[in-house]
C-alpha positions in Angstrom: 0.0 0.0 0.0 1.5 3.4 -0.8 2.5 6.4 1.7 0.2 8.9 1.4 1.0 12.4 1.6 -0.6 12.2 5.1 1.4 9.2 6.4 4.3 10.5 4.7 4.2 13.7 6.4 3.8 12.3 9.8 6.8 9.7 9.4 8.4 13.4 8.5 7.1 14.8 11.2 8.2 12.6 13.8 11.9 12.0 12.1 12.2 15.9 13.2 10.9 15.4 16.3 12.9 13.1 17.6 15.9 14.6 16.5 14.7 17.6 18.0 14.2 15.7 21.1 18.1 14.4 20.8 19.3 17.6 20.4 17.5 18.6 23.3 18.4 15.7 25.4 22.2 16.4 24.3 22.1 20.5 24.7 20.7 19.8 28.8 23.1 16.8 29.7 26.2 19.1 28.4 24.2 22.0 30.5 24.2 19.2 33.5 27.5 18.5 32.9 28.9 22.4 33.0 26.8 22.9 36.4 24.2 25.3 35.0 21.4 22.9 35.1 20.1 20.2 37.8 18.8 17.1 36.6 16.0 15.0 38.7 14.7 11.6 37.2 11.5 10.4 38.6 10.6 6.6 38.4 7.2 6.9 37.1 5.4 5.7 34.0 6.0 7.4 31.5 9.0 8.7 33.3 9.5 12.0 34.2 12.5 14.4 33.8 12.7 18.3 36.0 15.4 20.9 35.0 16.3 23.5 37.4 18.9 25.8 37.2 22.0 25.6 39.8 23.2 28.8 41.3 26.0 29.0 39.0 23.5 29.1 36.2 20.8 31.1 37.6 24.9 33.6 37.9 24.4 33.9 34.0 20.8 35.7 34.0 22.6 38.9 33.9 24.9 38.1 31.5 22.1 36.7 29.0 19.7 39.6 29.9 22.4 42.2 28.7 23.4 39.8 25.6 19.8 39.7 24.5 19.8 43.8 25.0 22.7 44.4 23.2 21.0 42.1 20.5 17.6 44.0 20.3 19.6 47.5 20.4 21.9 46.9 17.8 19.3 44.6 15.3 19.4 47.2 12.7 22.8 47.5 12.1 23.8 43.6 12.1 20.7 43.3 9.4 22.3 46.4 7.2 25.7 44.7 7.5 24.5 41.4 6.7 22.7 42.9 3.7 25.9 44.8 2.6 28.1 41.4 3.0 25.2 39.8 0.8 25.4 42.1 -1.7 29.4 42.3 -2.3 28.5 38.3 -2.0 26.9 38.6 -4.9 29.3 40.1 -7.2 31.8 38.2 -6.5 
């Protein structure tokens, strides 16, 4: 019986979700690993994972609040320099 464009999108669907997943699962156990996070496993069907940040990660807030400033304030001019890189891309 053929895929439909249904089924097909579903299997394609859940291919990207569970590399999502993955990349999730490897981004928070190098977190773990660094000391930012806290990881608690409960022994429950289906099991059960909490994050929490450890005092050394709640320590980058700051840092990440005035990263993400710096980002909205200076927007425009990484989009007109990207546009001018694009451009001399171009002509090359």
């Amino acid at each position: 019986m053929p895929h439909t464009k249904t089924e097909s999108g579903f299997k394609q669907g859940h291919q990207l979700c569970n590399r999502a997943h993955r990349m999730l699962t490897i981004t928070l156990r190098g977190l773990e690993r660094d000391g930012l996070v806290a990881r608690k496993a409960y022994a429950t069907v289906p099991p059960k994972v909490e994050y929490c940040l450890t005092p050394l990660g709640q320590s980058l807030t700051g840092p990440l609040a005035a990263l993400a400033s710096w980002a909205r304030e200076n927007r425009p001019a990484l989009e007109q320099a990207r546009a001018a890189f694009d451009r001399r891309a171009a002509q090359d």
